[in-house]
PDB file of C-alpha atoms and ligand atoms in Angstrom:
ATOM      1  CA  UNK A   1      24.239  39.338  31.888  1.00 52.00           C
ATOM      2  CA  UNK A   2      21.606  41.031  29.730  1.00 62.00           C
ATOM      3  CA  UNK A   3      22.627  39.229  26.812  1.00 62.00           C
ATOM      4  CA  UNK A   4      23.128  35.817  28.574  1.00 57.00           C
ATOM      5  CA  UNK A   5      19.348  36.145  29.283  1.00 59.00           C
ATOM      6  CA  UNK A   6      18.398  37.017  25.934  1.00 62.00           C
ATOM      7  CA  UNK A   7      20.162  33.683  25.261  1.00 60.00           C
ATOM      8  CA  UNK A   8      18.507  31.749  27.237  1.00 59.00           C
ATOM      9  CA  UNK A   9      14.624  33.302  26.136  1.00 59.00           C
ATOM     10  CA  UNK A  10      15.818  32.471  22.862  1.00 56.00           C
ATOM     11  CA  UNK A  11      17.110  28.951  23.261  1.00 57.00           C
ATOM     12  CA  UNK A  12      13.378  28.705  25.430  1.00 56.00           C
ATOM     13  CA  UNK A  13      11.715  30.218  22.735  1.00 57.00           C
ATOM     14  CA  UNK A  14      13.312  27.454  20.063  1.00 56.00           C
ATOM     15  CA  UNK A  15      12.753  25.307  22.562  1.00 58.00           C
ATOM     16  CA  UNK A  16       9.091  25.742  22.608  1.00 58.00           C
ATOM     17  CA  UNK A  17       9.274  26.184  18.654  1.00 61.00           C
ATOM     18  CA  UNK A  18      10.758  22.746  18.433  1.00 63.00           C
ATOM     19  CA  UNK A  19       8.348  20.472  20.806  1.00 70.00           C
ATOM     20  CA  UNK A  20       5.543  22.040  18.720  1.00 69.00           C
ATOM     21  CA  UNK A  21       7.038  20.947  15.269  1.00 72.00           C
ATOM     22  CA  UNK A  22       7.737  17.696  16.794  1.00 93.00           C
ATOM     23  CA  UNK A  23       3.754  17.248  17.789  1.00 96.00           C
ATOM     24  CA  UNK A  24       2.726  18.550  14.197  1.00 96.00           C
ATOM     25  CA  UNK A  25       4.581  15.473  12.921  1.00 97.00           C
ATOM     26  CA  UNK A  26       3.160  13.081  15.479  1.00 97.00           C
ATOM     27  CA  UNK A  27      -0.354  14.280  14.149  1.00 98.00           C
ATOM     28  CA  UNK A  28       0.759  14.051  10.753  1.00 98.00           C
ATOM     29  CA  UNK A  29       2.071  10.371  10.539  1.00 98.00           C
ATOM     30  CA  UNK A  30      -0.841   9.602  13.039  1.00 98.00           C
ATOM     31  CA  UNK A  31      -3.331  10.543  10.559  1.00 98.00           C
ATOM     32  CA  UNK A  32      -0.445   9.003   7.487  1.00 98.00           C
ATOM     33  CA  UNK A  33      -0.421   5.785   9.634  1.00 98.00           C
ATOM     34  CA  UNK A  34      -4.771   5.713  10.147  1.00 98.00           C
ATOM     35  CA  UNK A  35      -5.257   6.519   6.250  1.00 98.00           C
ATOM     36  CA  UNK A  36      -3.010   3.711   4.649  1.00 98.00           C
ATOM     37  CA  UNK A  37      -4.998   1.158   7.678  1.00 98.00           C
ATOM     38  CA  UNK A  38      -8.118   2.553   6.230  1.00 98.00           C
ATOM     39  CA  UNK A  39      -7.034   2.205   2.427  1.00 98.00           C
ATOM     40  CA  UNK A  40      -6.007  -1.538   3.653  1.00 98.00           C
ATOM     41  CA  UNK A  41      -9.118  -2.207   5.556  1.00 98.00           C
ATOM     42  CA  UNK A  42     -11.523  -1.116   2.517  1.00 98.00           C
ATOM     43  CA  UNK A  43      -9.458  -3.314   0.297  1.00 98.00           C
ATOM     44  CA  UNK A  44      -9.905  -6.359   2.605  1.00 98.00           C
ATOM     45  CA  UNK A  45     -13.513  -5.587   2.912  1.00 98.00           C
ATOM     46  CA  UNK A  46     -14.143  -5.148  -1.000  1.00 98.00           C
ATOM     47  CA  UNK A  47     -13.100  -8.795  -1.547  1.00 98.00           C
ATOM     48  CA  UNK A  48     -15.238  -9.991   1.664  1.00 98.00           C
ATOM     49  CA  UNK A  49     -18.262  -8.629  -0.571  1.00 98.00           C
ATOM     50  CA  UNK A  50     -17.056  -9.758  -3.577  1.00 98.00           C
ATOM     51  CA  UNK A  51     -16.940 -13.207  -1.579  1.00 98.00           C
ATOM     52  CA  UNK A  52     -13.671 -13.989  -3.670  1.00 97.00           C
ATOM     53  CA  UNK A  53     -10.228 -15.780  -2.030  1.00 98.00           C
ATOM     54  CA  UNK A  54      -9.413 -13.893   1.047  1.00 98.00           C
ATOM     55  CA  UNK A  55      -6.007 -15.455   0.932  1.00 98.00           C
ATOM     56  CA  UNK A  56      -5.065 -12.455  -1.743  1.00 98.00           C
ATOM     57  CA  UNK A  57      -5.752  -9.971   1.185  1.00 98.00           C
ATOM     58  CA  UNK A  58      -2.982 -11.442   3.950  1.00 98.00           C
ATOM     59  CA  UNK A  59       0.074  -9.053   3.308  1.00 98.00           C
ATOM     60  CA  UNK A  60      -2.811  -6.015   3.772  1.00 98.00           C
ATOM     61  CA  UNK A  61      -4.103  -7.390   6.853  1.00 98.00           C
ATOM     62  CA  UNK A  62      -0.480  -8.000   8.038  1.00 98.00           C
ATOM     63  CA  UNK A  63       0.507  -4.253   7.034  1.00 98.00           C
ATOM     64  CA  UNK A  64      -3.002  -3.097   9.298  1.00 98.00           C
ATOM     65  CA  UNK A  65      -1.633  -5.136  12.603  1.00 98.00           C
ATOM     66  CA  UNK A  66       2.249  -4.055  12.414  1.00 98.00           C
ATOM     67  CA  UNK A  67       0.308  -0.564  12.562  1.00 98.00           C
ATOM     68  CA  UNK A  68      -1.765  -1.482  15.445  1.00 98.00           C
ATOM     69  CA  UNK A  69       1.160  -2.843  17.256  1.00 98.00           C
ATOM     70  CA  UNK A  70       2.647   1.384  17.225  1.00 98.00           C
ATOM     71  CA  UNK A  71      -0.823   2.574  17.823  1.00 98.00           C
ATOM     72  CA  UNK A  72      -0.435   2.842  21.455  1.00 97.00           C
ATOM     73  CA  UNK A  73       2.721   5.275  20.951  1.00 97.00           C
ATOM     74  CA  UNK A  74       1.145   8.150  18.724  1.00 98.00           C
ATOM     75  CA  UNK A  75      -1.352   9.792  21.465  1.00 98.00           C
ATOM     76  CA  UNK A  76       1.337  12.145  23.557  1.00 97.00           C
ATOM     77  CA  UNK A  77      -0.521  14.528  25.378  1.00 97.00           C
ATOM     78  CA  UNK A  78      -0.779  18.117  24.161  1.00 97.00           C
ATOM     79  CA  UNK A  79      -1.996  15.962  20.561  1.00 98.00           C
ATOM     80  CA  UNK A  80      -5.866  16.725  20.852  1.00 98.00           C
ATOM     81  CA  UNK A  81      -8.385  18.157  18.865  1.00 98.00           C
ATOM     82  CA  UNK A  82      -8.022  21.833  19.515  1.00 96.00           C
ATOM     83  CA  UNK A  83      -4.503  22.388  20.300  1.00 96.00           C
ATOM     84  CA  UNK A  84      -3.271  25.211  19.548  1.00 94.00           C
ATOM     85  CA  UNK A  85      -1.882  24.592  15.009  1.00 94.00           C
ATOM     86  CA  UNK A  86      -2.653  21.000  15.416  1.00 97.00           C
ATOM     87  CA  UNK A  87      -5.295  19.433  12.569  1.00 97.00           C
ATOM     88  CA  UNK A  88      -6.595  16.152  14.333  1.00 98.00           C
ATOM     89  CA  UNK A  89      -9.794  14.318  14.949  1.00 98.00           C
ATOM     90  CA  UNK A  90      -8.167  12.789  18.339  1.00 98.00           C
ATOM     91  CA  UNK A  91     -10.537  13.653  20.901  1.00 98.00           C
ATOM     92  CA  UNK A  92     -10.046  15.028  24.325  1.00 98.00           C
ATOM     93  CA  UNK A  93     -11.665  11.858  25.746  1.00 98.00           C
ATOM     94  CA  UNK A  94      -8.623   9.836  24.863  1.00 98.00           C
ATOM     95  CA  UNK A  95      -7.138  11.765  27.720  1.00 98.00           C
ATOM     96  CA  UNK A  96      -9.852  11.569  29.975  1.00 98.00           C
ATOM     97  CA  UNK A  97     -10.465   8.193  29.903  1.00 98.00           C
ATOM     98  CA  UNK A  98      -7.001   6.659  29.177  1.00 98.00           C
ATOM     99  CA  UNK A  99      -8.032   3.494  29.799  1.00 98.00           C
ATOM    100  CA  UNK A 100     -10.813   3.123  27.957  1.00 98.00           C
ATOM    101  CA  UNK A 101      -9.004   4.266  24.922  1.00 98.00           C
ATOM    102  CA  UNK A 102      -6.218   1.272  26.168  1.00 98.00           C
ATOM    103  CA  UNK A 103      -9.061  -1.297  25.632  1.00 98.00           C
ATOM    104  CA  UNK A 104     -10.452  -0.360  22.571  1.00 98.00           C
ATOM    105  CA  UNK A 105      -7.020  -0.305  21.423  1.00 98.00           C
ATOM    106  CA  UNK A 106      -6.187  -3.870  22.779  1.00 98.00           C
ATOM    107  CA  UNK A 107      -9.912  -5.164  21.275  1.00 98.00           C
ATOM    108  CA  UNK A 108      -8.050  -5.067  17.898  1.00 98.00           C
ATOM    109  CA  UNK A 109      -5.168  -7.030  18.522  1.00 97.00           C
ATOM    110  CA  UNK A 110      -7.118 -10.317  18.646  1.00 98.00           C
ATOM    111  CA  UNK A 111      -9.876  -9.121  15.613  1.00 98.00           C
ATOM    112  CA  UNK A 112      -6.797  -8.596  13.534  1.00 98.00           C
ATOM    113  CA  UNK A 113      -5.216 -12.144  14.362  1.00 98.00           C
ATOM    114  CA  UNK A 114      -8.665 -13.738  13.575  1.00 98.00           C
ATOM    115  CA  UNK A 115      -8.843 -12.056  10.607  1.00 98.00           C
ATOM    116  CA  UNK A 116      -5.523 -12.916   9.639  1.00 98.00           C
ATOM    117  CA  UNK A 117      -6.054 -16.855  10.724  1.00 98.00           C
ATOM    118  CA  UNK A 118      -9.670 -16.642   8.283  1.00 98.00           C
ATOM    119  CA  UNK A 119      -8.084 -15.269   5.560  1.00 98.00           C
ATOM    120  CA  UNK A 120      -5.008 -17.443   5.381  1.00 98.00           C
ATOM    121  CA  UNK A 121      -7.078 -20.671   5.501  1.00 98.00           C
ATOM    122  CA  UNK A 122      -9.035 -19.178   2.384  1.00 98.00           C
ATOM    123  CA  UNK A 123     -12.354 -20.300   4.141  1.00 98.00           C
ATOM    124  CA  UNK A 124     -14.640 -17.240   2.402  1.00 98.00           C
ATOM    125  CA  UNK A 125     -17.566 -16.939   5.444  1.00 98.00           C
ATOM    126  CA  UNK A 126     -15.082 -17.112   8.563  1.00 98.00           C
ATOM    127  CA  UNK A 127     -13.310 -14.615   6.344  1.00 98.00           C
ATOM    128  CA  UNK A 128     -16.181 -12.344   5.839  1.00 98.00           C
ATOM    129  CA  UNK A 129     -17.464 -12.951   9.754  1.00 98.00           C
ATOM    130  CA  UNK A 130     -13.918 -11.593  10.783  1.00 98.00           C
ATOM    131  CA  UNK A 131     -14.162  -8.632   8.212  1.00 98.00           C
ATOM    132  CA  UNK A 132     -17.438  -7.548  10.222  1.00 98.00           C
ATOM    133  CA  UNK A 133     -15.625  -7.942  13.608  1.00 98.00           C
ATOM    134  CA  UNK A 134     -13.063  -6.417  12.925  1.00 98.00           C
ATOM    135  CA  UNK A 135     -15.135  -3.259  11.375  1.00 98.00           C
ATOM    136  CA  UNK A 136     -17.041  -3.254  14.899  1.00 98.00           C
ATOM    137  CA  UNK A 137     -13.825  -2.543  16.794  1.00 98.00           C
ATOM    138  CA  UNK A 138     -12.326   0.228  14.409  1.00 98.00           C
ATOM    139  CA  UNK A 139     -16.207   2.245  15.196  1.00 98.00           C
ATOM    140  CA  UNK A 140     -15.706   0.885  18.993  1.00 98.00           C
ATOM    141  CA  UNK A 141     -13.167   3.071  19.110  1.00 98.00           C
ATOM    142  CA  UNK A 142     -14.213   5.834  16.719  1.00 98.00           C
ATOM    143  CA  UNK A 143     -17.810   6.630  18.411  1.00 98.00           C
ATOM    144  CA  UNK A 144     -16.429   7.685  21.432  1.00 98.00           C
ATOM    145  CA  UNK A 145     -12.118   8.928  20.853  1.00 98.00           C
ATOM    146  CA  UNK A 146     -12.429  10.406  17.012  1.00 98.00           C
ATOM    147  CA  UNK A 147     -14.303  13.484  16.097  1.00 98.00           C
ATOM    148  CA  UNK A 148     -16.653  13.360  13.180  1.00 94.00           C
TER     149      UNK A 148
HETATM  150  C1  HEC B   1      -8.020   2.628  19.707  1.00 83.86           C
HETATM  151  C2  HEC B   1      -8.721   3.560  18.870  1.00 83.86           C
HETATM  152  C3  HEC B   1      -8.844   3.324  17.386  1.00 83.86           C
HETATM  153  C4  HEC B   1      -9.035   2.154  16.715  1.00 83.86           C
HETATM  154  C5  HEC B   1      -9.131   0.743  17.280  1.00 83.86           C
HETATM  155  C6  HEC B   1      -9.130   2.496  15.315  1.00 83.86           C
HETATM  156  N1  HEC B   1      -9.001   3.841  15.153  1.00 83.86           N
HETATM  157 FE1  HEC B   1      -9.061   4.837  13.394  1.00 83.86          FE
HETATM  158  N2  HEC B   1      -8.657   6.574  14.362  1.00 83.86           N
HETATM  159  C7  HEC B   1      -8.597   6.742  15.722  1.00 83.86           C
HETATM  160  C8  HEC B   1      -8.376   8.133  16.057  1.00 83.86           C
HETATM  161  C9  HEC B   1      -8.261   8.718  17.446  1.00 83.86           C
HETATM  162  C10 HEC B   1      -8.304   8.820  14.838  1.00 83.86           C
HETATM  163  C11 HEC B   1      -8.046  10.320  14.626  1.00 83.86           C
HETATM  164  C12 HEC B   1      -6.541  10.558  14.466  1.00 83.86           C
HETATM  165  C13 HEC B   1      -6.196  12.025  14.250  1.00 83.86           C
HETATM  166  O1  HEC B   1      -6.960  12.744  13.536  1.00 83.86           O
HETATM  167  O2  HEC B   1      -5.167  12.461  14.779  1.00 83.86           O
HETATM  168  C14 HEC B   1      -8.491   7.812  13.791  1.00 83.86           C
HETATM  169  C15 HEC B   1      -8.488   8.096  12.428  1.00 83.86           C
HETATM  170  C16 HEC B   1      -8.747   7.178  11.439  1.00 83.86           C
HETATM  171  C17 HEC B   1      -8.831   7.492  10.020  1.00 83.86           C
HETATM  172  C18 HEC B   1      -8.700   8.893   9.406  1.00 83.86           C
HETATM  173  C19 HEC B   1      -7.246   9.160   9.040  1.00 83.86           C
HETATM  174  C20 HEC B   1      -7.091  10.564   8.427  1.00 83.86           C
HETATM  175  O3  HEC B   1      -7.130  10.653   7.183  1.00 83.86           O
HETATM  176  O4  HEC B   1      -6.955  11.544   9.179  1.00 83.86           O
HETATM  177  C21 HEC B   1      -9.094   6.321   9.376  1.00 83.86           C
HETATM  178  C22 HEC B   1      -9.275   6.124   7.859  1.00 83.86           C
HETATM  179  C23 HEC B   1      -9.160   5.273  10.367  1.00 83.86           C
HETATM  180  N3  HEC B   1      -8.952   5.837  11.616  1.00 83.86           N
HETATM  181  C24 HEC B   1      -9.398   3.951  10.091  1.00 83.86           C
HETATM  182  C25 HEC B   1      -9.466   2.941  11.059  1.00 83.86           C
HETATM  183  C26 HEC B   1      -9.756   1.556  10.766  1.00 83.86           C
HETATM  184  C27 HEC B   1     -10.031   0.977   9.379  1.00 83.86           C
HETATM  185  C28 HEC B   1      -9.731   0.894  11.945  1.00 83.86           C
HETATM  186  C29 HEC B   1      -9.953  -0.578  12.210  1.00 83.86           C
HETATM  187  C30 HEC B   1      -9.194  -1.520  11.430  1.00 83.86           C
HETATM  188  C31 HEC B   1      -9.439   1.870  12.979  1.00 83.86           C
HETATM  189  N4  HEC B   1      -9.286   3.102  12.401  1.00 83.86           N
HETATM  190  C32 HEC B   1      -9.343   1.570  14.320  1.00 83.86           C
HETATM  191  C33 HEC B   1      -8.716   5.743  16.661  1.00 83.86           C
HETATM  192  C34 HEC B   1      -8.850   4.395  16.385  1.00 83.86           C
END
């Protein structure tokens, strides 16, 4: 009996051990996915200054919207800043106000598809009008869910 309890606190115990590992690795390809978006983004945005072909920057902008489309996924609760061994800027707020968070998050959906659309058709002012637009909604949602 003794020993079928120590059993079971240790299978707990591993238990416990295991959901923790698994939320390390949500931050980790969280912050993996948000980086290579970023490196993307300030690529796009070099050549909007530069005011040279946007159509070189479509597969980037394509690889930044099949992220946004998982985006939604990656914010399991227990993932904020301050949880207990996890390094993340995800702010408490994102829990708070859910659905705020949701709308920020939706905002980019049709920013990205604009900029998509502008840089396809090569047309180098729609281009750099979607590049700002679509920098608005990234600090939309930074100001008030990402810690500086
Ligand atoms: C719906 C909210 C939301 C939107 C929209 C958003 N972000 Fe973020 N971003 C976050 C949150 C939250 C974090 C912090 C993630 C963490 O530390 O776990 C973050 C982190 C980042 C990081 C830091 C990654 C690292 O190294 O830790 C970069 C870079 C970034 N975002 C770029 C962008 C860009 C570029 C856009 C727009 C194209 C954008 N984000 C749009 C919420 C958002």
């Amino acid at each position: 009996m003794k020993l079928w309890l120590a059993g079971l606190g240790l299978a707990m115990m591993m238990g416990g051990a295991i959901a923790q590992t698994n939320l390390g690795s949500v931050v980790t390809e969280r912050r993996e996915g948000f980086k290579a978006a970023g490196d993307n983004m300030t690529a796009v945005a070099a050549v909007a200054r530069a005011g040279s072909d946007p159509r070189e920057t479509v597969a980037r902008i394509t690889a930044i919207q099949a992220w946004f489309a998982t985006v939604g996924t990656r914010f399991p609760a227990g993932t904020q800043q301050g949880a207990a061994g996890l390094d993340t800027r995800a702010l408490p707020a994102i829990w708070t106000d859910r659905a705020g968070f949701d709308a920020a998050l939706a905002a980019m959906g049709p920013r990205l598809a604009t900029l998509r659309e502008a840089a396809a058709s090569g047309h180098v002012a729609n281009f750099q009008a979607a590049v700002q637009a679509t920098g608005a909604a990234c600090g939309d949602c930074h100001r008030p869910y990402r810690a500086r």
